[in-house]
Tab-separated table of C-alpha atoms and ligand atoms in Angstrom:
chain	number	residue	atom	x	y	z
A	1	MET	CA	1.633	-31.043	14.424
A	2	ASN	CA	0.056	-31.339	17.830
A	3	ASP	CA	-2.031	-34.215	16.547
A	4	ALA	CA	1.082	-36.336	16.822
A	5	LEU	CA	1.183	-35.554	20.532
A	6	HIS	CA	-2.540	-36.284	20.849
A	7	LEU	CA	-3.129	-32.775	22.209
A	8	PRO	CA	-6.628	-31.422	21.697
A	9	GLN	CA	-6.952	-28.564	19.173
A	10	ARG	CA	-8.505	-25.546	20.887
A	11	PRO	CA	-8.830	-22.590	18.480
A	12	ARG	CA	-11.080	-20.929	21.057
A	13	ARG	CA	-7.965	-20.076	23.126
A	14	ASN	CA	-7.333	-17.221	20.646
A	15	ARG	CA	-10.808	-15.853	21.382
A	16	VAL	CA	-10.786	-16.198	25.138
A	17	SER	CA	-10.616	-12.507	26.124
A	18	ALA	CA	-10.753	-9.089	24.542
A	19	ALA	CA	-6.984	-8.745	24.988
A	20	ILE	CA	-6.204	-12.039	23.260
A	21	ARG	CA	-8.721	-11.348	20.490
A	22	SER	CA	-7.010	-8.020	19.951
A	23	MET	CA	-3.633	-9.750	19.434
A	24	ALA	CA	-5.135	-12.210	16.985
A	25	ARG	CA	-7.004	-9.599	14.915
A	26	GLU	CA	-5.886	-9.376	11.298
A	27	THR	CA	-8.056	-6.611	9.895
A	28	ILE	CA	-8.656	-3.219	11.477
A	29	LEU	CA	-10.704	-0.460	9.880
A	30	HIS	CA	-9.484	3.136	10.063
A	31	PRO	CA	-11.397	6.318	9.171
A	32	GLY	CA	-8.731	6.951	6.528
A	33	ASP	CA	-9.803	3.799	4.674
A	34	PHE	CA	-12.966	5.535	3.533
A	35	ILE	CA	-13.896	7.714	0.596
A	36	GLN	CA	-17.375	9.263	0.655
A	37	PRO	CA	-19.250	9.465	-2.662
A	38	VAL	CA	-21.235	12.718	-2.667
A	39	PHE	CA	-23.962	14.114	-4.882
A	40	VAL	CA	-23.978	17.780	-5.749
A	41	HIS	CA	-26.555	19.830	-7.644
A	42	ASP	CA	-26.935	23.383	-8.852
A	43	GLY	CA	-29.570	24.364	-6.264
A	44	THR	CA	-28.995	26.687	-3.335
A	45	THR	CA	-30.372	24.268	-0.740
A	46	ASP	CA	-29.518	20.681	0.150
A	47	GLU	CA	-32.197	18.156	-0.731
A	48	PRO	CA	-32.710	14.542	0.319
A	49	VAL	CA	-32.264	11.860	-2.346
A	50	ASP	CA	-35.549	9.918	-2.584
A	51	SER	CA	-33.926	6.792	-3.998
A	52	MET	CA	-31.227	6.767	-1.279
A	53	PRO	CA	-32.672	7.664	2.140
A	54	GLY	CA	-29.992	9.239	4.328
A	55	GLN	CA	-28.086	10.759	1.369
A	56	GLN	CA	-28.305	14.365	0.158
A	57	ARG	CA	-27.886	16.299	-3.026
A	58	TRP	CA	-25.689	19.077	-1.718
A	59	SER	CA	-25.610	22.694	-2.761
A	60	LEU	CA	-22.067	24.012	-3.132
A	61	ASP	CA	-22.253	25.579	0.336
A	62	GLY	CA	-23.660	22.400	1.847
A	63	LEU	CA	-20.945	20.383	0.133
A	64	VAL	CA	-18.178	22.482	1.646
A	65	THR	CA	-19.640	22.124	5.144
A	66	PHE	CA	-20.004	18.371	4.652
A	67	ALA	CA	-16.428	18.133	3.349
A	68	ARG	CA	-15.164	19.800	6.526
A	69	THR	CA	-17.172	17.342	8.638
A	70	LEU	CA	-15.695	14.416	6.703
A	71	ALA	CA	-12.131	15.635	7.063
A	72	ASP	CA	-12.611	16.224	10.800
A	73	ALA	CA	-13.847	12.638	11.125
A	74	GLY	CA	-10.642	11.384	9.461
A	75	VAL	CA	-12.201	10.343	6.143
A	76	SER	CA	-9.514	10.504	3.456
A	77	GLY	CA	-11.470	11.615	0.434
A	78	ILE	CA	-14.673	12.389	-1.397
A	79	ASP	CA	-15.808	11.310	-4.842
A	80	LEU	CA	-17.940	13.963	-6.544
A	81	PHE	CA	-21.015	13.205	-8.666
A	82	GLY	CA	-23.091	15.949	-10.253
A	83	ARG	CA	-26.831	15.890	-10.846
A	84	ILE	CA	-26.969	17.728	-14.148
A	85	PRO	CA	-30.296	19.481	-14.862
A	86	SER	CA	-32.125	17.994	-17.844
A	87	HIS	CA	-31.845	21.174	-19.943
A	88	LEU	CA	-28.031	20.748	-19.930
A	89	LYS	CA	-28.093	17.100	-21.053
A	90	THR	CA	-27.355	16.572	-24.746
A	91	PRO	CA	-26.862	13.536	-27.014
A	92	MET	CA	-23.064	14.121	-26.946
A	93	GLY	CA	-22.805	15.313	-23.343
A	94	GLU	CA	-20.925	18.548	-24.045
A	95	GLU	CA	-21.517	19.808	-20.489
A	96	ALA	CA	-19.036	17.176	-19.254
A	97	THR	CA	-16.145	19.339	-20.439
A	98	ASN	CA	-17.495	22.755	-19.402
A	99	PRO	CA	-14.730	24.362	-17.301
A	100	ASP	CA	-17.376	26.398	-15.428
A	101	GLY	CA	-19.668	23.404	-14.904
A	102	LEU	CA	-21.001	22.076	-11.641
A	103	ILE	CA	-18.188	19.590	-10.954
A	104	PRO	CA	-15.278	21.995	-11.612
A	105	GLN	CA	-16.989	24.493	-9.302
A	106	ALA	CA	-17.457	21.814	-6.638
A	107	ILE	CA	-13.815	20.682	-6.896
A	108	ALA	CA	-12.525	24.230	-6.529
A	109	ALA	CA	-14.843	24.996	-3.604
A	110	VAL	CA	-13.816	21.889	-1.644
A	111	LYS	CA	-10.077	22.254	-2.362
A	112	ALA	CA	-10.182	25.919	-1.269
A	113	ALA	CA	-11.969	25.193	2.005
A	114	VAL	CA	-10.713	21.701	2.959
A	115	PRO	CA	-7.394	21.195	1.175
A	116	GLU	CA	-6.418	18.105	3.179
A	117	LEU	CA	-9.375	16.097	1.853
A	118	ALA	CA	-8.528	14.218	-1.370
A	119	VAL	CA	-10.981	15.100	-4.101
A	120	MET	CA	-11.734	12.340	-6.584
A	121	THR	CA	-13.946	12.863	-9.617
A	122	ASP	CA	-15.993	10.571	-11.798
A	123	VAL	CA	-15.008	10.494	-15.443
A	124	ALA	CA	-17.882	9.138	-17.566
A	125	LEU	CA	-20.614	10.793	-19.596
A	126	ASP	CA	-23.811	9.276	-18.165
A	127	PRO	CA	-24.969	12.296	-16.091
A	128	TYR	CA	-24.460	14.521	-19.145
A	129	THR	CA	-25.936	12.515	-22.020
A	130	THR	CA	-29.627	12.276	-22.928
A	131	THR	CA	-28.965	8.566	-23.556
A	132	GLY	CA	-27.747	8.008	-19.993
A	133	GLN	CA	-24.864	6.018	-21.455
A	134	ASP	CA	-21.296	6.465	-20.169
A	135	GLY	CA	-20.078	6.957	-23.742
A	136	LEU	CA	-21.181	8.535	-26.994
A	137	VAL	CA	-23.910	6.650	-28.799
A	138	ILE	CA	-23.394	6.709	-32.553
A	139	GLY	CA	-25.411	4.461	-34.842
A	140	GLY	CA	-27.054	2.767	-31.873
A	141	GLU	CA	-23.706	1.747	-30.396
A	142	VAL	CA	-21.554	3.094	-27.549
A	143	VAL	CA	-18.432	3.953	-29.534
A	144	ASN	CA	-15.073	3.533	-27.842
A	145	ASP	CA	-12.381	5.763	-29.307
A	146	PRO	CA	-14.464	8.919	-29.886
A	147	THR	CA	-15.663	8.561	-26.278
A	148	VAL	CA	-12.100	8.309	-24.977
A	149	ALA	CA	-11.264	11.623	-26.673
A	150	VAL	CA	-14.084	13.308	-24.701
A	151	LEU	CA	-13.163	11.558	-21.443
A	152	VAL	CA	-9.622	12.909	-21.764
A	153	GLN	CA	-11.016	16.446	-21.996
A	154	GLN	CA	-13.321	15.784	-19.027
A	155	ALA	CA	-10.381	14.539	-16.943
A	156	LEU	CA	-8.319	17.610	-17.870
A	157	THR	CA	-11.220	19.864	-16.889
A	158	HIS	CA	-11.256	18.217	-13.455
A	159	ALA	CA	-7.477	18.389	-13.031
A	160	ARG	CA	-7.424	22.087	-13.963
A	161	ALA	CA	-10.072	22.732	-11.307
A	162	GLY	CA	-7.853	21.042	-8.690
A	163	ALA	CA	-8.885	17.375	-8.537
A	164	ASP	CA	-6.439	15.028	-6.780
A	165	LEU	CA	-7.661	11.740	-8.255
A	166	ILE	CA	-9.399	10.985	-11.526
A	167	GLY	CA	-11.824	8.058	-11.418
A	168	PRO	CA	-12.689	6.826	-14.911
A	169	SER	CA	-15.890	4.805	-14.367
A	170	ASP	CA	-16.791	4.434	-18.024
A	171	MET	CA	-15.066	1.112	-18.880
A	172	MET	CA	-13.945	2.243	-22.349
A	173	ASP	CA	-10.831	0.453	-23.596
A	174	GLY	CA	-7.592	2.423	-23.472
A	175	ARG	CA	-8.885	5.416	-21.541
A	176	VAL	CA	-6.450	5.136	-18.626
A	177	GLY	CA	-3.412	5.490	-20.873
A	178	GLU	CA	-4.883	8.378	-22.842
A	179	ILE	CA	-5.881	10.228	-19.669
A	180	ARG	CA	-2.433	9.619	-18.110
A	181	SER	CA	-0.621	10.988	-21.179
A	182	ALA	CA	-2.836	14.058	-21.342
A	183	LEU	CA	-2.410	14.789	-17.613
A	184	ASP	CA	1.368	14.455	-17.871
A	185	ALA	CA	1.506	16.629	-20.977
A	186	GLU	CA	-0.148	19.455	-19.018
A	187	GLY	CA	2.136	18.998	-16.025
A	188	PHE	CA	-0.428	17.237	-13.806
A	189	THR	CA	2.067	14.535	-12.858
A	190	ASN	CA	0.777	14.445	-9.268
A	191	VAL	CA	-2.848	13.908	-10.229
A	192	GLY	CA	-3.556	10.213	-9.749
A	193	ILE	CA	-5.857	7.792	-11.530
A	194	MET	CA	-8.034	5.418	-9.556
A	195	SER	CA	-9.367	3.331	-12.368
A	196	TYR	CA	-12.662	1.513	-12.270
A	197	THR	CA	-10.857	-1.619	-13.389
A	198	ALA	CA	-13.352	-4.394	-12.734
A	199	LYS	CA	-16.681	-2.630	-12.992
A	200	TYR	CA	-19.563	-5.005	-13.475
A	201	ALA	CA	-22.874	-4.429	-15.255
A	202	SER	CA	-24.679	-4.560	-11.925
A	203	ALA	CA	-28.290	-4.156	-10.829
A	204	TYR	CA	-26.938	-2.701	-7.579
A	205	TYR	CA	-26.412	0.713	-9.242
A	206	GLY	CA	-30.153	1.423	-9.541
A	207	PRO	CA	-30.556	3.811	-6.561
A	208	PHE	CA	-27.524	5.861	-7.687
A	209	ARG	CA	-29.106	6.461	-11.079
A	210	GLY	CA	-32.136	7.839	-9.229
A	211	ALA	CA	-29.882	10.258	-7.342
A	212	LEU	CA	-28.453	11.654	-10.578
A	213	ASP	CA	-31.439	11.144	-12.936
A	214	SER	CA	-28.958	9.233	-15.065
A	215	ALA	CA	-30.725	5.949	-15.842
A	216	PRO	CA	-30.078	4.776	-19.417
A	217	ALA	CA	-32.856	5.722	-21.809
A	218	GLY	CA	-34.774	3.410	-24.087
A	219	GLY	CA	-33.983	0.111	-22.421
A	220	MET	CA	-30.378	0.024	-23.651
A	221	GLY	CA	-28.177	-1.535	-20.979
A	222	LYS	CA	-24.461	-1.142	-20.276
A	223	GLU	CA	-23.419	-4.758	-20.942
A	224	THR	CA	-21.313	-3.880	-23.991
A	225	TYR	CA	-18.784	-2.095	-21.789
A	226	GLN	CA	-19.348	-3.026	-18.132
A	227	MET	CA	-18.246	-6.556	-17.215
A	228	ASP	CA	-20.430	-9.642	-17.065
A	229	PRO	CA	-21.045	-10.546	-13.388
A	230	ALA	CA	-20.476	-14.165	-14.406
A	231	ASN	CA	-16.800	-13.523	-15.107
A	232	SER	CA	-13.631	-13.359	-13.048
A	233	ARG	CA	-10.804	-13.946	-15.549
A	234	GLU	CA	-11.373	-10.743	-17.488
A	235	ALA	CA	-10.887	-8.764	-14.269
A	236	LEU	CA	-7.237	-9.894	-14.403
A	237	ARG	CA	-6.982	-8.783	-18.007
A	238	GLU	CA	-8.422	-5.373	-17.166
A	239	LEU	CA	-5.986	-5.150	-14.242
A	240	ASP	CA	-2.982	-5.843	-16.463
A	241	LEU	CA	-4.126	-3.245	-18.979
A	242	ASP	CA	-4.904	-0.529	-16.418
A	243	VAL	CA	-1.579	-1.018	-14.640
A	244	ALA	CA	0.329	-0.969	-17.933
A	245	GLU	CA	-1.537	2.212	-18.913
A	246	GLY	CA	-0.531	3.952	-15.676
A	247	ALA	CA	-3.351	3.467	-13.163
A	248	ASP	CA	-2.196	4.317	-9.623
A	249	MET	CA	-4.975	2.336	-7.955
A	250	VAL	CA	-7.460	-0.159	-9.320
A	251	MET	CA	-11.037	-0.484	-8.155
A	252	VAL	CA	-13.539	-3.328	-7.997
A	253	LYS	CA	-17.235	-2.448	-8.147
A	254	PRO	CA	-19.639	-3.453	-6.675
A	255	ALA	CA	-17.838	-4.634	-3.538
A	256	GLY	CA	-19.976	-7.065	-1.514
A	257	PRO	CA	-21.056	-9.229	-4.474
A	258	CYS	CA	-17.440	-9.238	-5.761
A	259	LEU	CA	-15.339	-10.118	-2.707
A	260	ASP	CA	-13.740	-12.935	-4.701
A	261	ILE	CA	-12.664	-10.438	-7.361
A	262	ILE	CA	-11.181	-8.099	-4.751
A	263	ALA	CA	-9.234	-11.009	-3.269
A	264	ARG	CA	-8.079	-12.236	-6.647
A	265	LEU	CA	-6.810	-8.826	-7.737
A	266	ALA	CA	-5.269	-8.106	-4.327
A	267	ASP	CA	-3.184	-11.274	-4.536
A	268	TYR	CA	-1.627	-10.194	-7.745
A	269	SER	CA	-1.899	-6.432	-8.239
A	270	PRO	CA	1.278	-4.330	-8.005
A	271	VAL	CA	-0.845	-1.266	-7.121
A	272	PRO	CA	-3.413	-0.796	-4.330
A	273	VAL	CA	-6.805	-2.389	-4.881
A	274	THR	CA	-9.860	-0.430	-3.768
A	275	ALA	CA	-13.551	-1.263	-3.799
A	276	TYR	CA	-16.825	0.611	-4.161
A	277	GLN	CA	-19.689	-0.396	-1.881
A	278	VAL	CA	-22.406	0.876	-4.199
A	279	SER	CA	-25.838	2.404	-3.755
A	280	GLY	CA	-27.754	-0.884	-3.811
A	281	GLU	CA	-25.501	-2.408	-1.159
A	282	TYR	CA	-26.079	0.655	1.032
A	283	LEU	CA	-29.810	0.589	0.431
A	284	MET	CA	-30.234	-3.086	1.277
A	285	ILE	CA	-28.662	-2.493	4.690
A	286	GLU	CA	-30.705	0.680	5.227
A	287	ALA	CA	-33.977	-0.995	4.240
A	288	ALA	CA	-33.401	-4.005	6.459
A	289	ALA	CA	-32.440	-1.738	9.348
A	290	GLN	CA	-35.524	0.447	8.888
A	291	SER	CA	-37.679	-2.654	9.074
A	292	GLY	CA	-36.010	-3.443	12.375
A	293	TRP	CA	-34.655	-6.689	10.948
A	294	ILE	CA	-30.964	-6.053	11.518
A	295	ASP	CA	-28.659	-3.961	13.701
A	296	ARG	CA	-27.730	-1.266	11.208
A	297	ASP	CA	-24.420	-0.108	12.656
A	298	ALA	CA	-23.135	-3.610	13.332
A	299	VAL	CA	-23.996	-4.773	9.809
A	300	MET	CA	-22.531	-1.583	8.328
A	301	MET	CA	-19.195	-2.171	10.086
A	302	GLU	CA	-19.131	-5.891	9.256
A	303	SER	CA	-19.837	-5.218	5.574
A	304	LEU	CA	-16.872	-2.819	5.459
A	305	LEU	CA	-14.623	-5.158	7.431
A	306	GLY	CA	-15.333	-7.966	4.963
A	307	ILE	CA	-14.400	-5.742	2.030
A	308	LYS	CA	-11.130	-4.754	3.679
A	309	ARG	CA	-10.352	-8.358	4.715
A	310	ALA	CA	-10.849	-9.413	1.092
A	311	GLY	CA	-7.969	-7.110	0.180
A	312	ALA	CA	-9.253	-3.567	-0.379
A	313	SER	CA	-6.939	-0.838	0.886
A	314	ALA	CA	-9.600	1.862	0.537
A	315	ILE	CA	-13.380	1.685	0.287
A	316	LEU	CA	-15.759	4.055	-1.425
A	317	THR	CA	-18.868	3.885	0.725
A	318	TYR	CA	-21.954	5.946	1.524
A	319	TYR	CA	-21.174	4.969	5.116
A	320	ALA	CA	-17.811	6.772	5.151
A	321	LEU	CA	-18.836	9.411	7.687
A	322	ASP	CA	-20.947	7.127	9.874
A	323	ALA	CA	-18.283	4.426	9.955
A	324	ALA	CA	-15.475	6.901	10.643
A	325	ARG	CA	-17.446	8.394	13.515
A	326	ARG	CA	-18.100	4.988	14.968
A	327	LEU	CA	-14.393	4.179	14.824
A	328	GLN	CA	-13.568	7.473	16.503
A	329	GLY	CA	-15.953	6.478	19.284
B	401	PBG	C1	-21.271	6.281	-13.642
B	401	PBG	C2	-21.269	5.609	-12.319
B	401	PBG	C3	-22.225	4.723	-11.802
B	401	PBG	C4	-21.866	4.484	-10.480
B	401	PBG	C5	-20.688	5.202	-10.244
B	401	PBG	N1	-20.327	5.866	-11.388
B	401	PBG	C6	-23.462	4.176	-12.389
B	401	PBG	C7	-23.375	3.349	-13.595
B	401	PBG	O1	-22.318	2.944	-14.047
B	401	PBG	O2	-24.454	3.102	-14.164
B	401	PBG	C8	-22.655	3.657	-9.502
B	401	PBG	C9	-22.421	3.971	-8.051
B	401	PBG	C10	-23.443	3.424	-7.112
B	401	PBG	O3	-24.338	2.645	-7.470
B	401	PBG	O4	-23.343	3.779	-5.931
B	401	PBG	N2	-20.550	5.714	-14.654
C-alpha cells in the first residue's frame, strides 16, 4: 500500500469537514427504523409508569392519539403490551386468548385510526398468568408443548383483531412453526412473525415488569427458556430454527449488551435482524441524564446508532418517538 511509497497515513482526511464526513458515513438512522413499545391498560386515563419515568400506560383513547403522533413522526410501528388487572390473571392465563380482551381492542382501535402504522403484538403469557411466567407452569416446570398450543391461539386472536406482526417473546421451542401454520390455515398469509430469536435471561427487563405488574412470582426465574447471557453459539441455532419455521424477521434482545450477537446473526441471517433496546437500557440512560451526568439526547442517538451499525435493520426502543423527532429536526 502507501507504506511502500513512504507516504504518511492520514485517516483524519476523511473527517476533515462536515461534507467529507457525510461522504464517509456508513450508518444513518431513519425514523422508519424504529418501533415503539407501548403499554396499554383498561383505565380511562393515561398514567405514568413509576418504574419507567417518561413512559405511560395508555388508555385506549390515549393510545390512538399517541399512535397518530408516532406515525406523523415517521415511526414505522408499535409493539403493544397490556397491563392486565390482577383479577383477570389466572394460573393458566386464559385472558391471553380472550377475543374481547385489552390487546385485541387496542389492535383494532389503532388499525382503525392509524392504518399506516404497523401493529406488532407480544405473544407470551407472562402478563396473564399469576406465576408471571411466559408459559404454563405444570408440576413446578414451564411446560413447552402445552404452552405452544395456547400461544397459537393467542397469536390467532391478535391476527383476527388486525395485527400486522406477531412477536413471540416466550422462547418456547417450536412456536414459530406452529404459529405460522395456524396463521396460514386461517388465511393470514400476510401477517408476519418477528420472532424473539435470541432472547436472553436478562436483568435489564426489570423496569418493564414493573410497568406490567408481570414479575415472576415465588423467585422462579426464566433461565429454563430464555438464553444464558454467557452464550453466543446457541443464538445461531435459534436463528436456524426460527428461519426454518418461517420467521420473517429475527430479533436479538437486549440490544446494547448483545451487539456481538446482533453482528453475528446479521452476518449470516437470510432474513432481517432486529433488536430490542429494553427497559433497563432506556432507564440507565434516563437516570444518568436526570443526574446531569450525560447529554441525554446525544447518548440516546449514539446508543441507537451503535445498534444499527452492529447490523439491526429495525430497533424496538422506548426512544422511538424522541429519536424520530430529533432526526426530523
Ligand atoms: C414478555 C416480555 C418481556 C419483555 C418483552 N416481552 C419481559 C420478560 O421476558 O420478562 C421485556 C422488554 C423490556 O424490558 O423492555 N415475555
